[in-house]
Coordinates of C-alpha atoms and ligand atoms in Angstrom, one line a residue:
X1393 CA 7.3 14.0 -22.8
X1394 CA 3.9 12.2 -23.3
X1395 CA 1.9 12.6 -20.0
X1396 CA -1.3 11.1 -18.7
X1397 CA -3.5 12.7 -16.0
X1398 CA -5.8 10.3 -14.2
X1399 CA -9.2 11.3 -13.0
X1400 CA -12.3 13.2 -14.2
X1401 CA -13.1 15.9 -11.7
X1402 CA -12.4 19.7 -11.3
X1403 CA -9.0 18.8 -9.9
X1404 CA -8.0 17.0 -13.0
X1405 CA -9.4 19.8 -15.2
X1406 CA -7.2 22.4 -13.5
X1407 CA -4.3 20.1 -13.6
X1408 CA -4.7 19.5 -17.4
X1409 CA -5.4 23.2 -18.0
X1410 CA -2.1 24.1 -16.2
X1411 CA 0.0 21.3 -17.6
X1412 CA -1.2 22.0 -21.1
X1413 CA 0.9 25.1 -21.2
X1414 CA 4.1 23.3 -20.2
X1415 CA 6.8 23.4 -23.0
X1416 CA 8.0 19.9 -21.9
X1417 CA 4.8 18.1 -22.4
X1418 CA 4.5 16.8 -26.1
X1419 CA 1.1 15.3 -25.7
X1420 CA -1.4 15.3 -22.8
X1421 CA -4.0 12.7 -22.2
X1422 CA -6.5 12.3 -19.5
X1423 CA -8.3 9.0 -18.3
X1424 CA -11.2 9.3 -18.3
X1425 CA -11.6 13.1 -18.4
X1426 CA -14.8 15.0 -19.0
X1427 CA -16.4 17.4 -21.5
X1428 CA -14.3 20.3 -20.2
X1429 CA -11.0 18.5 -19.9
X1430 CA -11.4 17.5 -23.6
X1431 CA -10.4 21.1 -24.6
X1432 CA -7.0 20.7 -22.8
X1433 CA -6.1 17.0 -23.2
X1434 CA -7.2 13.9 -25.2
X1435 CA -9.6 12.0 -23.1
X1436 CA -9.2 8.2 -23.0
X1437 CA -12.1 6.2 -21.6
X1438 CA -10.4 4.2 -18.8
X1439 CA -11.9 4.1 -15.3
X1440 CA -9.4 5.3 -12.6
X1441 CA -9.5 1.9 -11.0
X1442 CA -8.9 0.0 -14.3
X1443 CA -5.1 -0.4 -13.5
X1444 CA -4.6 -3.1 -16.3
X1445 CA -6.2 -0.8 -18.9
X1446 CA -4.2 2.3 -17.8
X1447 CA -0.9 0.3 -17.9
X1448 CA -1.5 -1.1 -21.3
X1449 CA -2.4 2.4 -22.6
X1450 CA 0.7 3.8 -21.1
X1451 CA 2.9 1.1 -22.7
X1452 CA 1.2 1.4 -26.1
X1453 CA 1.5 5.2 -26.2
X1454 CA 4.9 5.6 -24.7
X1455 CA 3.6 7.6 -21.7
X1456 CA 6.6 8.9 -19.7
X1457 CA 4.8 10.6 -16.8
X1458 CA 1.5 10.0 -15.1
X1459 CA -0.1 12.3 -12.6
X1460 CA -2.8 10.5 -10.4
X1461 CA -5.4 12.9 -9.3
X1462 CA -7.9 11.1 -7.0
X1463 CA -7.3 9.2 -3.6
X1464 CA -8.8 5.9 -4.6
X1465 CA -6.3 4.7 -7.3
X1466 CA -3.4 6.0 -5.0
X1467 CA -4.7 4.1 -2.0
X1468 CA -5.2 1.1 -4.4
X1469 CA -1.6 1.2 -5.5
X1470 CA -1.8 2.7 -9.0
X1471 CA 1.5 4.6 -8.5
X1472 CA 3.4 1.4 -7.4
X1473 CA 2.0 -0.4 -10.6
X1474 CA 3.0 2.3 -12.9
X1475 CA 6.5 2.8 -11.3
X1476 CA 7.1 -1.1 -11.5
X1477 CA 6.3 -0.8 -15.2
X1478 CA 8.9 1.9 -15.6
X1479 CA 6.5 4.8 -15.9
X1480 CA 7.2 7.8 -13.6
X1481 CA 4.2 8.6 -11.5
X1482 CA 3.3 11.6 -9.5
X1483 CA 1.5 10.5 -6.4
X1484 CA 2.3 8.4 -3.3
X1485 CA 2.7 4.7 -3.1
X1486 CA -0.1 2.7 -1.6
X1487 CA 1.9 2.5 1.7
X1488 CA 2.3 6.2 1.9
X1489 CA -1.4 6.8 0.7
X1490 CA -2.5 5.1 4.0
X1491 CA -2.3 8.5 5.5
X1492 CA -5.6 9.2 3.8
X1493 CA -6.8 5.6 3.3
X1494 CA -7.0 4.9 7.1
X1495 CA -7.9 7.8 9.5
X1496 CA -6.8 5.5 12.4
X1497 CA -3.4 4.9 10.9
X1498 CA -3.0 8.6 10.4
X1499 CA -4.0 9.3 14.0
X1500 CA -1.6 6.6 15.5
X1501 CA 1.3 8.1 13.4
X1502 CA 0.4 11.7 14.8
X1503 CA 0.4 10.3 18.3
X1504 CA 3.9 8.6 17.7
X1505 CA 5.4 11.7 15.9
X1506 CA 4.0 14.2 18.5
X1507 CA 1.9 16.0 15.9
X1508 CA -1.0 18.2 17.4
X1509 CA -4.4 16.6 16.6
X1510 CA -7.7 15.9 18.3
X1511 CA -7.8 13.3 21.0
X1512 CA -9.3 10.0 19.7
X1513 CA -10.1 6.4 20.0
X1514 CA -10.1 3.6 17.2
X1515 CA -12.8 0.9 17.3
X1516 CA -13.8 -2.2 15.5
X1517 CA -16.9 -2.9 17.6
X1518 CA -19.8 -0.8 18.4
X1519 CA -19.9 -1.8 22.2
X1520 CA -16.3 -0.3 22.7
X1521 CA -17.1 2.8 20.6
X1522 CA -20.3 3.4 22.6
X1523 CA -18.4 3.0 26.0
X1524 CA -15.8 5.5 24.8
X1525 CA -18.5 8.0 23.5
X1526 CA -20.3 7.8 27.0
X1527 CA -17.1 8.3 28.8
X1528 CA -15.9 11.5 26.7
X1529 CA -19.3 13.2 26.4
X1530 CA -20.5 15.4 23.5
X1531 CA -19.6 17.1 21.2
X1532 CA -17.7 14.4 19.3
X1533 CA -16.8 13.7 15.8
X1534 CA -17.4 10.1 14.4
X1535 CA -15.5 9.0 11.4
X1536 CA -15.5 6.0 9.0
X1537 CA -11.8 4.9 8.9
X1538 CA -11.5 4.4 5.2
X1539 CA -12.3 6.4 2.1
X1540 CA -15.9 8.0 1.9
X1541 CA -15.5 10.8 -0.6
X1542 CA -15.6 13.5 2.2
X1543 CA -18.8 12.3 3.5
X1544 CA -17.8 9.7 6.2
X1545 CA -17.5 12.3 9.0
X1546 CA -20.3 13.2 11.4
X1547 CA -20.3 16.0 14.0
X1548 CA -22.4 14.8 16.8
X1549 CA -23.7 17.5 19.3
X1550 CA -25.0 14.9 21.7
X1551 CA -24.0 11.5 23.0
X1552 CA -27.1 9.9 21.5
X1553 CA -26.2 11.4 18.0
X1554 CA -22.6 10.1 18.4
X1555 CA -23.8 6.6 19.3
X1556 CA -26.3 6.6 16.4
X1557 CA -23.6 7.7 13.9
X1558 CA -21.3 4.9 15.1
X1559 CA -24.0 2.4 14.9
X1560 CA -24.9 3.5 11.2
X1561 CA -21.2 3.2 10.3
X1562 CA -20.8 -0.3 11.7
X1563 CA -24.1 -1.3 9.9
X1564 CA -22.5 -0.4 6.6
X1565 CA -23.6 3.1 5.9
X1566 CA -20.2 3.8 4.3
X1567 CA -19.5 0.1 3.3
X1568 CA -16.2 -1.4 4.2
X1569 CA -14.8 2.1 5.0
X1570 CA -16.9 2.0 8.3
X1571 CA -15.8 -1.4 9.5
X1572 CA -13.5 0.6 11.8
X1573 CA -14.5 3.9 13.3
X1574 CA -12.5 6.7 14.8
X1575 CA -14.1 8.9 17.5
X1576 CA -12.5 12.2 17.9
X1577 CA -12.7 15.2 20.4
X1578 CA -14.5 18.1 18.6
X1579 CA -12.0 20.9 17.8
X1580 CA -13.5 24.5 17.5
X1581 CA -11.9 27.1 15.4
X1582 CA -11.4 28.1 11.8
X1583 CA -10.2 25.5 9.1
X1584 CA -7.6 25.9 6.4
X1585 CA -6.1 23.8 3.8
X1586 CA -2.3 23.7 3.7
X1587 CA -0.8 21.8 0.8
X1588 CA 2.8 21.0 -0.1
X1589 CA 4.7 19.1 -2.7
X1590 CA 6.9 16.5 -1.0
X1591 CA 9.6 14.3 -2.7
X1592 CA 10.1 11.8 0.2
X1593 CA 12.1 14.3 2.1
X1594 CA 11.9 17.8 1.0
X1595 CA 8.7 20.0 1.5
X1596 CA 7.7 22.6 -1.0
X1597 CA 4.6 24.6 0.4
X1598 CA 1.9 25.6 -2.1
X1599 CA -0.2 28.7 -1.6
X1600 CA -2.9 28.3 1.2
X1601 CA -6.6 27.9 0.6
X1602 CA -9.9 27.7 2.4
X1603 CA -12.6 25.2 1.5
X1604 CA -16.2 25.3 2.3
X1605 CA -17.2 21.7 3.1
X1606 CA -20.8 22.1 4.2
X1607 CA -23.5 22.1 1.5
X1608 CA -25.5 25.1 2.8
X1609 CA -24.9 28.8 3.3
X1610 CA -23.3 29.9 6.7
X1611 CA -21.6 26.4 6.6
X1612 CA -24.9 24.6 7.4
X1613 CA -26.0 21.1 6.6
X1614 CA -24.1 18.0 5.7
X1615 CA -20.5 17.8 4.5
X1616 CA -19.7 17.6 0.8
X1617 CA -16.5 17.1 -1.1
X1618 CA -16.2 20.9 -1.0
X1619 CA -18.7 23.6 -2.3
X1620 CA -16.1 26.4 -3.1
X1621 CA -12.6 27.6 -2.2
X1622 CA -10.4 30.7 -2.3
X1623 CA -6.7 31.3 -2.2
X1624 CA -4.8 32.7 -0.2
X1625 CA -6.5 32.0 3.1
X1626 CA -5.9 35.1 5.2
X1627 CA -6.2 33.0 8.4
X1628 CA -2.9 31.3 7.5
X1629 CA -0.4 34.0 8.7
X1630 CA 3.3 33.2 7.9
X1631 CA 3.7 32.1 11.4
X1632 CA 0.9 29.6 11.1
X1633 CA 2.2 28.3 7.7
X1634 CA 5.7 27.8 9.5
X1635 CA 3.9 25.9 12.3
X1636 CA 2.0 23.8 9.9
X1637 CA 5.3 22.9 8.1
X1638 CA 7.5 22.4 11.0
X1639 CA 5.1 20.9 13.6
X1640 CA 2.7 18.9 11.3
X1641 CA 3.9 18.0 7.9
X1642 CA 7.6 17.7 8.6
X1643 CA 7.3 15.1 11.5
X1644 CA 4.8 13.0 9.4
X1645 CA 7.2 13.1 6.4
X1646 CA 10.1 12.0 8.5
X1647 CA 8.0 9.3 10.2
X1648 CA 6.8 7.8 6.9
X1649 CA 10.5 7.7 5.5
X1650 CA 11.7 6.1 8.7
X1651 CA 8.9 3.5 8.4
X1652 CA 10.0 2.6 4.8
X1653 CA 7.1 4.3 3.1
X1654 CA 8.5 7.7 2.0
X1655 CA 5.8 10.1 1.0
X1656 CA 6.0 11.6 -2.6
X1657 CA 3.1 13.8 -4.0
X1658 CA 0.9 16.4 -2.6
X1659 CA 0.7 16.3 1.3
X1660 CA -2.6 18.0 2.1
X1661 CA -3.0 18.9 5.8
X1662 CA -6.6 19.8 6.7
X1663 CA -6.0 22.1 9.8
X1664 CA -8.2 23.5 12.5
X1665 CA -6.8 26.9 13.7
X1666 CA -7.6 27.7 17.3
X1667 CA -6.0 29.7 19.9
X1668 CA -3.2 30.9 17.4
X1669 CA -2.1 27.3 16.6
X1670 CA -2.9 24.7 14.0
X1671 CA -4.1 21.1 14.8
X1672 CA -4.3 18.4 12.2
X1673 CA -7.9 17.4 11.2
X1674 CA -7.1 15.1 8.3
X1675 CA -4.3 14.3 5.7
X1676 CA -5.2 13.9 2.0
X1677 CA -2.5 12.5 -0.3
X1678 CA -3.5 14.5 -3.4
X1679 CA -4.6 18.1 -4.4
X1680 CA -7.6 19.1 -2.7
X1681 CA -10.7 19.8 -4.8
X1682 CA -11.9 22.5 -5.1
X1683 CA -8.9 24.0 -3.4
X1684 CA -6.6 23.4 -6.4
X1685 CA -9.0 25.1 -8.6
X1686 CA -8.3 28.3 -6.6
X1687 CA -4.5 27.5 -6.0
X1688 CA -3.2 26.4 -9.4
X1689 CA -4.6 29.4 -11.5
X1690 CA -2.3 31.5 -9.1
X1691 CA 0.8 29.5 -10.1
X1692 CA 3.3 31.3 -12.4
X1693 CA 6.0 28.5 -12.5
X1694 CA 5.6 25.5 -14.8
X1695 CA 3.7 22.8 -12.9
X1696 CA 5.1 20.0 -14.9
X1697 CA 8.6 20.8 -13.7
X1698 CA 7.6 20.9 -10.1
X1699 CA 5.6 17.6 -10.2
X1700 CA 8.6 16.0 -12.0
X1701 CA 10.9 17.2 -9.3
X1702 CA 8.7 15.9 -6.5
X1703 CA 8.6 12.4 -8.2
X1704 CA 12.4 12.5 -8.8
X1705 CA 13.4 13.6 -5.4
X1706 CA 14.7 17.0 -6.5
X1707 CA 12.4 19.4 -4.9
X1708 CA 15.3 21.2 -3.2
X1709 CA 16.1 22.5 -6.6
X1710 CA 12.7 24.1 -7.2
X1711 CA 11.2 27.5 -6.2
X1712 CA 7.8 28.3 -7.0
X1713 CA 6.5 31.7 -8.2
X1714 CA 3.0 32.9 -7.7
X1715 CA 0.8 35.6 -9.0
X1716 CA -0.2 38.3 -6.4
X1717 CA -3.8 38.0 -7.4
X1718 CA -6.4 36.1 -5.3
X1719 CA -8.6 33.4 -6.7
X1720 CA -12.0 32.2 -5.8
X1721 CA -14.0 29.1 -7.0
X1722 CA -17.7 28.6 -6.8
X1723 CA -18.9 25.0 -7.1
X1724 CA -22.0 24.4 -9.0
X1725 CA -23.7 21.1 -8.0
X1726 CA -26.6 19.0 -9.0
X1727 CA -29.8 19.6 -6.9
X1728 CA -30.0 17.0 -4.3
X1729 CA -26.2 16.6 -3.8
X1730 CA -24.6 15.4 -1.4
X1731 CA -27.6 13.0 -1.4
X1732 CA -29.2 11.5 -4.5
X1733 CA -29.3 13.6 -7.6
X1734 CA -30.4 13.3 -11.2
X1735 CA -28.0 13.0 -14.1
X1736 CA -28.3 14.1 -17.6
X1737 CA -29.7 17.8 -17.2
X1738 CA -28.4 20.2 -20.0
X1739 CA -26.0 23.1 -19.0
X1740 CA -25.8 26.2 -21.1
X1741 CA -23.9 29.5 -21.1
X1742 CA -20.5 28.3 -20.1
X1743 CA -18.7 29.8 -23.0
X1744 CA -20.5 33.1 -22.5
X1745 CA -19.5 32.9 -18.8
X1746 CA -16.0 32.6 -19.7
X1747 CA -16.0 35.2 -22.6
X1748 CA -17.8 37.8 -20.8
X1749 CA -16.1 37.8 -17.4
X1750 CA -12.7 36.4 -17.9
X1751 CA -13.4 33.6 -15.5
X1752 CA -12.5 30.0 -16.1
X1753 CA -15.1 27.3 -15.7
X1754 CA -13.5 23.9 -14.7
X1755 CA -15.7 20.9 -15.2
X1756 CA -16.1 18.4 -12.5
X1757 CA -18.8 16.2 -13.6
X1758 CA -19.9 16.7 -17.2
X1759 CA -20.3 14.8 -20.4
X1760 CA -21.1 15.8 -24.0
X1761 CA -24.3 14.7 -25.5
X1762 CA -24.1 15.7 -29.1
X1763 CA -23.2 19.5 -28.8
X1764 CA -24.7 19.9 -25.4
X1765 CA -22.9 19.8 -22.1
X1766 CA -24.7 17.5 -19.6
X1767 CA -24.4 17.1 -15.8
X1768 CA -23.1 13.6 -14.8
X1769 CA -21.9 14.2 -11.3
X1770 CA -22.7 15.7 -7.9
X1771 CA -20.2 18.5 -8.1
X1772 CA -20.5 19.5 -11.8
X1773 CA -18.7 22.9 -12.4
X1774 CA -16.0 25.0 -10.6
X1775 CA -16.4 28.6 -11.7
X1776 CA -13.0 30.3 -10.8
X1777 CA -11.9 34.0 -11.2
X1778 CA -8.8 35.9 -10.3
X1779 CA -9.0 39.3 -8.7
X1780 CA -6.9 42.0 -7.0
X1781 CA -8.3 40.6 -3.6
X1782 CA -10.6 37.9 -2.6
X1783 CA -13.7 40.3 -2.6
X1784 CA -13.0 41.2 -6.3
X1785 CA -12.2 37.5 -7.3
X1786 CA -15.6 36.6 -5.4
X1787 CA -17.5 39.3 -7.4
X1788 CA -16.2 38.2 -10.7
X1789 CA -16.8 34.5 -10.0
X1790 CA -20.4 35.1 -9.1
X1791 CA -20.9 37.3 -12.3
X1792 CA -19.7 34.2 -14.3
X1793 CA -21.9 31.8 -12.3
X1794 CA -24.9 34.2 -13.2
X1795 CA -24.3 33.6 -16.9
X1796 CA -24.6 29.9 -16.6
X1797 CA -28.1 28.6 -17.3
X1798 CA -28.6 25.3 -15.6
X1799 CA -32.0 24.7 -13.9
X1800 CA -30.8 21.4 -12.5
X1801 CA -28.0 23.0 -10.4
X1802 CA -27.4 24.9 -7.3
X1803 CA -24.5 26.7 -5.6
X1804 CA -23.7 28.5 -2.3
X1805 CA -23.9 32.3 -2.5
X1806 CA -21.4 33.0 0.2
X1807 CA -18.1 31.4 -0.9
X1808 CA -15.4 33.5 0.7
X1809 CA -17.4 34.9 3.5
X1810 CA -14.9 34.7 6.1
X1811 CA -12.2 36.4 4.1
X1812 CA -14.5 39.2 2.8
X1813 CA -16.5 40.0 5.9
X1814 CA -13.8 42.1 7.6
Ligands
AMP2679 P1 -12.1 15.2 7.7 O1 -12.5 14.5 6.4 O2 -11.5 14.2 8.7 O3 -11.4 16.5 7.5 O4 -13.5 15.8 8.3 C1 -14.4 16.5 7.4 C2 -14.7 17.8 8.2 O5 -15.3 17.5 9.4 C3 -13.5 18.7 8.5 O6 -13.2 19.6 7.4 C4 -14.1 19.5 9.6 O7 -15.1 20.5 9.1 C5 -14.9 18.5 10.4 N1 -14.2 17.8 11.4 C6 -13.4 16.7 11.3 N2 -12.7 16.4 12.4 C7 -13.1 17.4 13.3 C8 -12.8 17.6 14.8 N3 -12.0 16.8 15.3 N4 -13.3 18.8 15.3 C9 -14.1 19.6 14.5 N5 -14.5 19.4 13.2 C10 -14.0 18.3 12.6
LIG2680 N1 -11.9 19.8 -0.6 C1 -11.5 18.7 0.3 C2 -10.8 17.5 -0.3 O1 -10.4 17.6 -1.4 O2 -10.8 16.5 0.3

């Protein structure tokens, strides 16, 4: 079957890399892709929000299946448009993607479905938000309601910081995403990412992962889309996985189906583990990035078969097999990220890194300028290695990182520290 992956990040590179080995894919395209994806799929230059262009391409090229990577086209309704045109799409409808597209919607659904999460208030005016902040006291977490590429969340240590964050959001710091603001109780603990394929009803968990959201070592500095990840996440014991499935994902999947917006796709539960139980921090409606760069290289089963089954409502027929090895991904980002950064710097040594260490370098924000790979994004490369345990995957990933010659980039040197320290 001819298949199209939509997106241009590290997530879409690992998706294409994994799908490329499927015997059922006759031809693989990616829109728009990047310099690394071009080795696994034919890149076609459509923006992910150019729904008309993507639909026309699918019709002209007899695309039978589309895999939508990022959240913005999902929240915008690309899966609905493709399905209406007769093209099977992996990813939730716009109605189901509201779980990520509106944090307030997600919190209200948790309250209704009895899902453990932080206490919260939803606000459309600064006055009301400030009153709530004063009455609750710090620490608090202030969140823009809509999509903000992982950056619309401020942890406030004081009431003054919380009020300033709310003020900045209502003043347009995150554009329309901040016209509504959610104020949450601060939850202490250790985070983990729990991802599952969902077909509207059935839940098929993937292997666990842990992300590193903060830009700096020791988890310091502002949040990013994710600076590195590893899988499995030892904090997610089998008991905690069962709680995440039964107490968090299942009630929300049932509630969405009962509300007429059944969830199909990847259900990503961002969890905070404290006192031996998980609480839901966020829902993402797609593969986490960089988490999937650590999870998918461990998958033995055919990814295409699993994604098709999720789309078709047949997940109960599928069992996934995994490699025992652990995987760890180090993100290399442009200097300045998550703030302003320069584009166009040249990256060398990627092939040597892969050849000499056996690691895989997934591209997240690259282009080709002649024969040179250049950096065109904030997060630029995801250097991923497999190892017998997380410590060995970590050592191999950093060996590969050391081979990459990119003066315009930086990376965290401590990816995996929680799992390796003991
Ligand atoms: P979110 O996009 O909602 O997951 O928030 C991004 C990051 O902010 C999370 O990965 C956590 O590190 C942190 N965070 C969000 N909500 C809370 C909370 N209620 N308590 C503590 N940390 C939080
Ligand atoms: N790594 C976090 C995310 O994909 O949202």
